[in-house]
Tab-separated table of C-alpha atoms in Angstrom:
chain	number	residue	atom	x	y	z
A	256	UNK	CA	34.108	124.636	160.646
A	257	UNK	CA	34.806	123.337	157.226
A	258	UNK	CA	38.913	123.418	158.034
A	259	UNK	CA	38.669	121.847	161.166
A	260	UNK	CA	37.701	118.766	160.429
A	261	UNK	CA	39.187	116.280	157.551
A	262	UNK	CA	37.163	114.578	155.180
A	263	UNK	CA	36.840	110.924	155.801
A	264	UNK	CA	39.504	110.073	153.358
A	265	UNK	CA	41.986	112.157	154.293
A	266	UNK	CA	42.040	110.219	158.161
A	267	UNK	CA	41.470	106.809	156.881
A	268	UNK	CA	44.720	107.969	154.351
A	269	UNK	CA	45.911	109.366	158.263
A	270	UNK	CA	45.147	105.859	159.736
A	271	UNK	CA	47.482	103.822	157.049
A	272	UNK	CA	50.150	105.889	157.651
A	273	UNK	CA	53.358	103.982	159.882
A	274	UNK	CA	52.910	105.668	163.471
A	275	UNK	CA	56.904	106.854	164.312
A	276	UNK	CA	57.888	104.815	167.046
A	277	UNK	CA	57.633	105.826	170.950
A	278	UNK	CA	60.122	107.482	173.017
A	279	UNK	CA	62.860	105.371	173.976
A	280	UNK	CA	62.240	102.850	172.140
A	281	UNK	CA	64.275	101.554	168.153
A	282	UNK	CA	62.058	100.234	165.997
A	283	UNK	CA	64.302	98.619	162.980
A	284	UNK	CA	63.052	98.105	159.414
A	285	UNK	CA	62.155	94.606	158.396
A	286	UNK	CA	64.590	94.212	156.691
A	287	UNK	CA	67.040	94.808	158.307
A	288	UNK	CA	65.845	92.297	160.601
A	289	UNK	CA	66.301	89.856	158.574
A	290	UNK	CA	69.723	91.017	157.748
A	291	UNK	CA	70.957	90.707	161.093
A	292	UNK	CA	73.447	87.430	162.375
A	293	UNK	CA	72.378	86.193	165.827
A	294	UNK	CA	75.719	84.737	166.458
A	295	UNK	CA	77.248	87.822	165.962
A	296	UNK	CA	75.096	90.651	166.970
A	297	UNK	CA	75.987	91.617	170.425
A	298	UNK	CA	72.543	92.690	170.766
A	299	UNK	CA	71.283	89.247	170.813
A	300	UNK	CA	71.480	87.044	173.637
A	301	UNK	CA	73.051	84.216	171.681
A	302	UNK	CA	76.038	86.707	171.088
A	303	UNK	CA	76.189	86.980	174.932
A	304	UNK	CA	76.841	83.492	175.717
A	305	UNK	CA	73.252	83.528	177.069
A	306	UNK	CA	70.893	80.501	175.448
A	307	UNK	CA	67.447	81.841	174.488
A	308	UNK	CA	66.303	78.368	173.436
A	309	UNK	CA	62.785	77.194	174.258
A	310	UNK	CA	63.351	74.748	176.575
A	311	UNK	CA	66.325	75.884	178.626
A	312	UNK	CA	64.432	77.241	181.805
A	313	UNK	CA	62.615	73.330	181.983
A	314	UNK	CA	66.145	71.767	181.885
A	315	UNK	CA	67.326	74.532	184.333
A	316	UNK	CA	64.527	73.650	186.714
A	317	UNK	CA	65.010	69.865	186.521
A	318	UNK	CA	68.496	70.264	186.744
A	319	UNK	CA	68.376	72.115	190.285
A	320	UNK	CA	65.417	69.964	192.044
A	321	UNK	CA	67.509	66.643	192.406
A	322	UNK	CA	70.557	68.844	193.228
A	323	UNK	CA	68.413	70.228	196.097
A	324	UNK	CA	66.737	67.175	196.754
A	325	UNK	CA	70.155	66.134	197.370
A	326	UNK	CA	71.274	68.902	199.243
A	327	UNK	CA	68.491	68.632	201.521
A	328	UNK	CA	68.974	65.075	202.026
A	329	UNK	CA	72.706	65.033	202.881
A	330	UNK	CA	72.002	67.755	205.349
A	331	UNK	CA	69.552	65.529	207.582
A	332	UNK	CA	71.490	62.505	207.114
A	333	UNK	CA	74.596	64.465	208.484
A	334	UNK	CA	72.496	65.842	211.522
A	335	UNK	CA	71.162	62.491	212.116
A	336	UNK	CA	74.884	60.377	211.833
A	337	UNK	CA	76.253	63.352	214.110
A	338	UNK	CA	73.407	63.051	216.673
A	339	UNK	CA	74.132	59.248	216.610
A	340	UNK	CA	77.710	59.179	216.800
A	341	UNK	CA	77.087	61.590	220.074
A	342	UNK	CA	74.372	59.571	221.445
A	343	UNK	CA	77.067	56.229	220.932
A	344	UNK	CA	79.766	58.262	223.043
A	345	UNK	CA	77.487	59.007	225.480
A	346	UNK	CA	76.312	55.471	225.778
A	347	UNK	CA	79.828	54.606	225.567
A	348	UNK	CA	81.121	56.715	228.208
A	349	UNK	CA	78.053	56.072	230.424
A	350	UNK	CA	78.883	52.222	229.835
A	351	UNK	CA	82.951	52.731	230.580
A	352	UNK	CA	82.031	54.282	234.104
A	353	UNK	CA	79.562	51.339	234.961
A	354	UNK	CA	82.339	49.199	234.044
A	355	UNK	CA	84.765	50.173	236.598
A	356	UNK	CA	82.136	50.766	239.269
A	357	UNK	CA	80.994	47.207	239.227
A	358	UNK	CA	84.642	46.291	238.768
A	359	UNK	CA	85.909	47.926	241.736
A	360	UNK	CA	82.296	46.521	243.315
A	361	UNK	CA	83.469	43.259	242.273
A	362	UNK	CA	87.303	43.254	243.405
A	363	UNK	CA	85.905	44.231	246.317
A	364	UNK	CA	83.291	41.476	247.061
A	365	UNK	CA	86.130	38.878	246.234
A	366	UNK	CA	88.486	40.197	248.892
A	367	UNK	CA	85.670	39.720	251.037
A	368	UNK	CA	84.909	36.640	250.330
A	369	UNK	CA	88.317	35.439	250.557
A	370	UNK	CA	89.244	37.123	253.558
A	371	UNK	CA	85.537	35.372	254.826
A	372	UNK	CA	86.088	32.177	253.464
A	373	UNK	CA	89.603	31.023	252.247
A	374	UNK	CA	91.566	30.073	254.984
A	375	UNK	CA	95.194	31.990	254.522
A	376	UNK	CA	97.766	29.429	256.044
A	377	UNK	CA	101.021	29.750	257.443
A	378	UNK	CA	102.585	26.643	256.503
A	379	UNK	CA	102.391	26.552	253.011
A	380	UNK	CA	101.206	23.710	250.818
A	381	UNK	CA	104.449	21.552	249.228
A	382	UNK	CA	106.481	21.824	246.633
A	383	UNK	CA	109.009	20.437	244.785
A	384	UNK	CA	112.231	21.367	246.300
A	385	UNK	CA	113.920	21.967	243.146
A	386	UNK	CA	111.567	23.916	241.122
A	387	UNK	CA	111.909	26.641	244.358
A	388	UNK	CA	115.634	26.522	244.317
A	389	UNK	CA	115.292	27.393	240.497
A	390	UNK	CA	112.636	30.245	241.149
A	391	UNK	CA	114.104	31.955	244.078
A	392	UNK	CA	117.813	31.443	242.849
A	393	UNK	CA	118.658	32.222	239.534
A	394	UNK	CA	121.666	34.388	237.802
A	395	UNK	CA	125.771	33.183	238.146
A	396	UNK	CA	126.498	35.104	241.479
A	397	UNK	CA	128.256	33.078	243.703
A	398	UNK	CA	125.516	33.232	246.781
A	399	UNK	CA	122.964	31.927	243.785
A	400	UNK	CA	125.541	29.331	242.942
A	401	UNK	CA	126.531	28.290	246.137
A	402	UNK	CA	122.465	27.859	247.080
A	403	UNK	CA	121.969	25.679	244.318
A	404	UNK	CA	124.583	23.579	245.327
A	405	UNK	CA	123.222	23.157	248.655
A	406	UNK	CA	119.743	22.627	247.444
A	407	UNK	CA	121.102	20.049	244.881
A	408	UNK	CA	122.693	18.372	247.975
A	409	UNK	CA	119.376	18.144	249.674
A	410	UNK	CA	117.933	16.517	246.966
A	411	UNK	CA	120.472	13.702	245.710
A	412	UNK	CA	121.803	13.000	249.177
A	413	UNK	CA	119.348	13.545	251.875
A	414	UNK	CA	116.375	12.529	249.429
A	415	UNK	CA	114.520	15.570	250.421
A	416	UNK	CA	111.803	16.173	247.309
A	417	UNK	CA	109.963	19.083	248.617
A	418	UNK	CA	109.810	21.866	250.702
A	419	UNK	CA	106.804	23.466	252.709
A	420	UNK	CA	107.146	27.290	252.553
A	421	UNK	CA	107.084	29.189	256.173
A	422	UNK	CA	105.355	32.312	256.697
A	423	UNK	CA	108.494	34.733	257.180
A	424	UNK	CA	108.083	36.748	260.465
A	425	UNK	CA	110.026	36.509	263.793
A	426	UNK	CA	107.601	32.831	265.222
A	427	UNK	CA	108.765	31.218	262.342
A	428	UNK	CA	111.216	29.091	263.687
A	429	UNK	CA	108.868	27.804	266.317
A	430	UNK	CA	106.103	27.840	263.740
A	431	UNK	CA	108.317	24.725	261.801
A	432	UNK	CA	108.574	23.222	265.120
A	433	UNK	CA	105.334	23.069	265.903
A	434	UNK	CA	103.704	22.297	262.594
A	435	UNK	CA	105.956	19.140	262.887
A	436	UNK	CA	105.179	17.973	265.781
A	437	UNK	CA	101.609	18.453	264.849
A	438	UNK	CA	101.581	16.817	261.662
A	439	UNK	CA	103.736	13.960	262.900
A	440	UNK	CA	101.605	13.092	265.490
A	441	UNK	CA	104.493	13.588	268.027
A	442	UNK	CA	103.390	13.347	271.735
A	443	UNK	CA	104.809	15.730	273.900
A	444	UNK	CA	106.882	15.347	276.662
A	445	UNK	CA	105.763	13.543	280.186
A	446	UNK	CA	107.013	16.323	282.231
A	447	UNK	CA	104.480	18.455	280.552
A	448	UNK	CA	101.624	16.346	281.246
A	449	UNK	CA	103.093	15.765	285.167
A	450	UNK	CA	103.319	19.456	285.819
A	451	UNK	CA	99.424	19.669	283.793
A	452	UNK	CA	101.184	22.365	281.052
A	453	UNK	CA	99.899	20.729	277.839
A	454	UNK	CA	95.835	21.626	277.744
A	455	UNK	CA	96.063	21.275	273.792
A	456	UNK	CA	94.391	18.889	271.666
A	457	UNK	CA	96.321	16.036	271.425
A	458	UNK	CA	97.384	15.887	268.227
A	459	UNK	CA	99.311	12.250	268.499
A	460	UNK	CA	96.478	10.474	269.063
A	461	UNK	CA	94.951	11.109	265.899
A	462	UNK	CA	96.263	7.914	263.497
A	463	UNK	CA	94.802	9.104	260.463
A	464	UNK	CA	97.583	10.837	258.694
A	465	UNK	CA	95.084	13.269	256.246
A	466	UNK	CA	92.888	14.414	259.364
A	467	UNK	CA	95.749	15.444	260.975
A	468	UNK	CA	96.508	17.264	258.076
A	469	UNK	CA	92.880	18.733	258.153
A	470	UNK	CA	93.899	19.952	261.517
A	471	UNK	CA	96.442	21.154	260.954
A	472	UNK	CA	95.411	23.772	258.493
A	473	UNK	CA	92.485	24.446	260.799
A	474	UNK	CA	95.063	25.657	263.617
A	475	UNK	CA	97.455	27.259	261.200
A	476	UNK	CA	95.233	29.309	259.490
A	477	UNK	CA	93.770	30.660	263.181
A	478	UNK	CA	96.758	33.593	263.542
A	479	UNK	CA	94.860	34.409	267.175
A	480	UNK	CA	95.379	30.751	267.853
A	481	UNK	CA	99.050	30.629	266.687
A	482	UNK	CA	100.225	33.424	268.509
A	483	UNK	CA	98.873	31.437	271.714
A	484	UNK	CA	100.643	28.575	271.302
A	485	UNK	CA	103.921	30.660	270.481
A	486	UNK	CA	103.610	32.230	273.236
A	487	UNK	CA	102.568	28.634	275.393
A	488	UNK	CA	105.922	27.319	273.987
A	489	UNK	CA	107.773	30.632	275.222
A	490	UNK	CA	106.309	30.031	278.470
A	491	UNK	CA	107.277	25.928	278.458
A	492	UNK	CA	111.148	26.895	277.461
A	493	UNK	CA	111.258	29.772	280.485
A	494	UNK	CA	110.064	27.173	282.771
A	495	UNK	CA	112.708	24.463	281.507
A	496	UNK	CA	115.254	27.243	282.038
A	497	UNK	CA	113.834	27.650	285.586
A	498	UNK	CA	114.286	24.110	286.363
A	499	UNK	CA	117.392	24.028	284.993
A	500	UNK	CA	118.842	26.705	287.251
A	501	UNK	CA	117.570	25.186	290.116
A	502	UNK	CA	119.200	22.283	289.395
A	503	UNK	CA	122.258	24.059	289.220
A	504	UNK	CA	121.887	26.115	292.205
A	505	UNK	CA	121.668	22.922	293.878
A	506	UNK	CA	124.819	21.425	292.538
A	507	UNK	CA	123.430	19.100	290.218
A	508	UNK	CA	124.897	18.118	286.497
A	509	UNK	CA	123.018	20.129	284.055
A	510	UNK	CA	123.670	20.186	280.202
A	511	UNK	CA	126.251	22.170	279.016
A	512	UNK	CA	124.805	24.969	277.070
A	513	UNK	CA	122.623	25.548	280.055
A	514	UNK	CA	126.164	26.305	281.580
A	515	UNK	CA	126.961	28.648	278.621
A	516	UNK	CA	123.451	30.056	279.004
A	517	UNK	CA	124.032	31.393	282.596
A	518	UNK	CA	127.343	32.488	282.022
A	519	UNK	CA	125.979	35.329	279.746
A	520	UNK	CA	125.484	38.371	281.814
A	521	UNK	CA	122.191	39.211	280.420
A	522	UNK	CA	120.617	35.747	280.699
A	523	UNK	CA	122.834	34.819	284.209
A	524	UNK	CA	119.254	33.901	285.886
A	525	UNK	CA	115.515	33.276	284.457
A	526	UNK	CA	114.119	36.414	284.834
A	527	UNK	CA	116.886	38.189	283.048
A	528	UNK	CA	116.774	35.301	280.454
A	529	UNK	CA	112.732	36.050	279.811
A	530	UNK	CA	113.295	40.330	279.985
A	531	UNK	CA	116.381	40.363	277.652
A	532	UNK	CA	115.736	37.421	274.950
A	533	UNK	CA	112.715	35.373	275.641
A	534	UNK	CA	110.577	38.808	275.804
A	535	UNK	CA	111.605	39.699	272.539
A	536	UNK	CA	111.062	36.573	270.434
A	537	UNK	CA	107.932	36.952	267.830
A	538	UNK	CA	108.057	40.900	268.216
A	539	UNK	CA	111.855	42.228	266.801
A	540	UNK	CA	113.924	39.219	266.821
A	541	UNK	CA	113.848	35.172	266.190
A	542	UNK	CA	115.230	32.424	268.258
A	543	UNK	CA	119.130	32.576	268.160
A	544	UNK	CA	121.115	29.276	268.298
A	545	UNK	CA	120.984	28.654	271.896
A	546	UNK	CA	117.347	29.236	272.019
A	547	UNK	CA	117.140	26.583	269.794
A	548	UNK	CA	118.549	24.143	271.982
A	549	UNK	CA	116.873	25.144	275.058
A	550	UNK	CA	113.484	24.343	272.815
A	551	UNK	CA	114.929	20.980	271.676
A	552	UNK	CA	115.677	20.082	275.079
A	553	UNK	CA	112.411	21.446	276.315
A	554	UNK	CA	110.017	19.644	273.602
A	555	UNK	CA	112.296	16.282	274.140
A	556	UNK	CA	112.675	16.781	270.426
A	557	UNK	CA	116.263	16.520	268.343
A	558	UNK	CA	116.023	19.615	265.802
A	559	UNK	CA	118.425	19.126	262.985
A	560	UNK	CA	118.532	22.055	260.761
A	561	UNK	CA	120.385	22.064	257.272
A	562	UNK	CA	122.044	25.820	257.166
A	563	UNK	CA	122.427	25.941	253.191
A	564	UNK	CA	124.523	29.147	253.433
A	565	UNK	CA	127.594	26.944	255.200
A	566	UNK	CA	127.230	24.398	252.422
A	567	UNK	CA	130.643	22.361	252.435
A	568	UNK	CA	131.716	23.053	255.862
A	569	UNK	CA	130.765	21.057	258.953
A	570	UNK	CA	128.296	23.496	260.195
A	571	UNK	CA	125.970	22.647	257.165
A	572	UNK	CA	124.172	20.063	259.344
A	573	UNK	CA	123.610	20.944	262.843
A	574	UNK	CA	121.469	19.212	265.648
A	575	UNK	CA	119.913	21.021	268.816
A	576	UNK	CA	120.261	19.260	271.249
A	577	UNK	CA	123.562	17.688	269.607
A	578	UNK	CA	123.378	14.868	271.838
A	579	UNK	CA	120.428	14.269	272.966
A	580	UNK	CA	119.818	12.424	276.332
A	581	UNK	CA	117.536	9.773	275.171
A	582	UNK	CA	116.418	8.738	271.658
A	583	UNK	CA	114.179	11.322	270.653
A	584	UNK	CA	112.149	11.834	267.720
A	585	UNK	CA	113.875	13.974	265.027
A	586	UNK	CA	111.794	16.577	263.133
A	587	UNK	CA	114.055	19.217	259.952
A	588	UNK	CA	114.262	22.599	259.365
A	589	UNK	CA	115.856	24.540	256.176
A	590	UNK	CA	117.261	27.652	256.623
A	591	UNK	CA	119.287	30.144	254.016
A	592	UNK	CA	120.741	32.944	256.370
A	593	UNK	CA	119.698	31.467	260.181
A	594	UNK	CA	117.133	33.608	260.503
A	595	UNK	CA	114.256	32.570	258.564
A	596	UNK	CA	112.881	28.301	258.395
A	597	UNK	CA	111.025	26.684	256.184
A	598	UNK	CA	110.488	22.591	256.544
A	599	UNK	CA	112.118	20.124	254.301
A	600	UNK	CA	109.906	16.966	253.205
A	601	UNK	CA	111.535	13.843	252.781
């Protein structure tokens, strides 16, 4: 019993004593602690490139929040600029398609109304004669020379300042006809009245010279109403034709290219004369130079007609009739290839 346990000195000795250090663990002297470079020791954290100081975790942490902050920031601004450019092209693109709609709405409504409203005329307004040489002839060939010539001709020495533009199709020529007489006031012929032909407004006994006009854009606007009177004045130059054979069938002295007429062997009689020409006039062909004559001579008009393309020869001016039986009124026609008119203002 005495050996087994120590006196009390012996374990408070036993208590003073340095306790060895636990497994796995180095436990230096002091002093060699305090021998011991921090700069240099690789077992420091200095010598690591690693800072141990005090503070470095706060400046670490203050460092990152802005830098986050940031982060975070930048992120939802980028969503929210992406979501708005998007929304923009939509808008955009939704705008672009409304756009044409209503345009095409719109071109649409203004053919309409025109069609509706604006009267489209066939006997354009005028202009000066010149200014449409220059337009519709320019370059050095010799046609465009030999046009402006002629037009230049009109101008200085027939005083013609302006020229009324005729719609181009196969009535034309009795479209200039007829607008003249119209605007002119001209009074048709006796034999019309006599025989009760003419059931038209009469047109010459209107003195006002700009309600005439007014008229006259009224009935040349009406294509339904042209093509009537086309086909009136047709009718009025087959019945002159019929006269005019009878008159020869009975021996009597008829004009001369009524002679020339009937000596053709597909116009030798009326009815031949209105199946192989007359029929044919407004649909595939024009009036030819004898038809022109036989609508002088039927109208008891004298149609002179300046052919600019025989400029400097003697058939630049022709007349139909050329002599006409009695002094009739005189109306002008322009023509660049004898196949289309337009009407010369003086």
């Amino acid at each position: 019993m005495a050996e087994g346990r120590s006196p009390p000195r012996a374990r408070a000795r036993e208590r003073e004593r340095p306790r060895a250090p636990a497994a796995g663990s180095l436990r230096l002297p002091a002093f060699l602690l305090s021998q011991r470079q921090p700069d240099t020791d690789p077992c420091f954290p200095q010598a690591a490139g690693i800072s141990v100081s005090p503070g470095h975790d706060q400046v670490h942490s203050w460092t990152l929040a802005p830098s986050h902050t940031l982060d975070a920031a930048w992120r939802r601004a980028k969503g929210l600029v992406t979501l708005a450019v998007s929304c923009l092209m939509a808008v955009l693109c939704c705008f672009r398609r409304l756009q044409l709609y209503l345009g095409h709405r719109l071109k649409w409504w203004i053919g309409y109304l025109q069609r509706k409203f604006k009267r489209n005329l066939s006997v354009e307004a005028e202009v000066d004669l010149l200014s449409y040489c220059g337009r519709e002839w320019k370059g050095e060939t010799p046609r465009a020379k030999l046009m402006r010539k002629a037009y230049e001709e009109l101008f200085w020495r027939h005083h013609i300042k302006c020229v009324r533009q005729v719609k181009r199709d196969n009535y034309d020529a009795l479209r200039s006809v007829l607008f003249q007489i119209f605007s002119h006031g001209l009074s048709f012929p006796s034999w019309m009245k006599e025989k009760d032909i003419v059931k038209w407004t009469e047109f010459s006994g209107i003195k006002d010279y700009h309600k005439r006009g007014s008229m006259c854009n009224i009935l040349f606007s009406d294509a339904t109403l042209e093509y009537k009177l086309y086909e009136a004045l047709k009718f009025i130059m087959l019945y002159q034709v019929t006269e005019v054979h009878e008159q020869m069938k009975m021996n009597k002295v008829i004009p001369s290219l009524f002679r020339l007429l009937f000596s053709r062997e597909t116009s030798s009689d009326p009815l031949s004369f209105m199946m192989n020409h007359l029929n044919s006039v407004g649909d595939t062909c024009g009036l030819e130079q004898i038809d022109m004559f036989i609508l002088g001579y039927s109208l008891e008009v004298k149609i002179k007609v300046f052919r600019l393309f025989k400029f400097n020869s003697r058939d630049f001016e022709v007349c139909y009739p050329e002599l006409p039986l009695r002094e009739w009124p005189e109306i002008s026609l322009l023509t660049e290839n004898d196949r289309h008119y337009h009407i010369p203002v003086f």
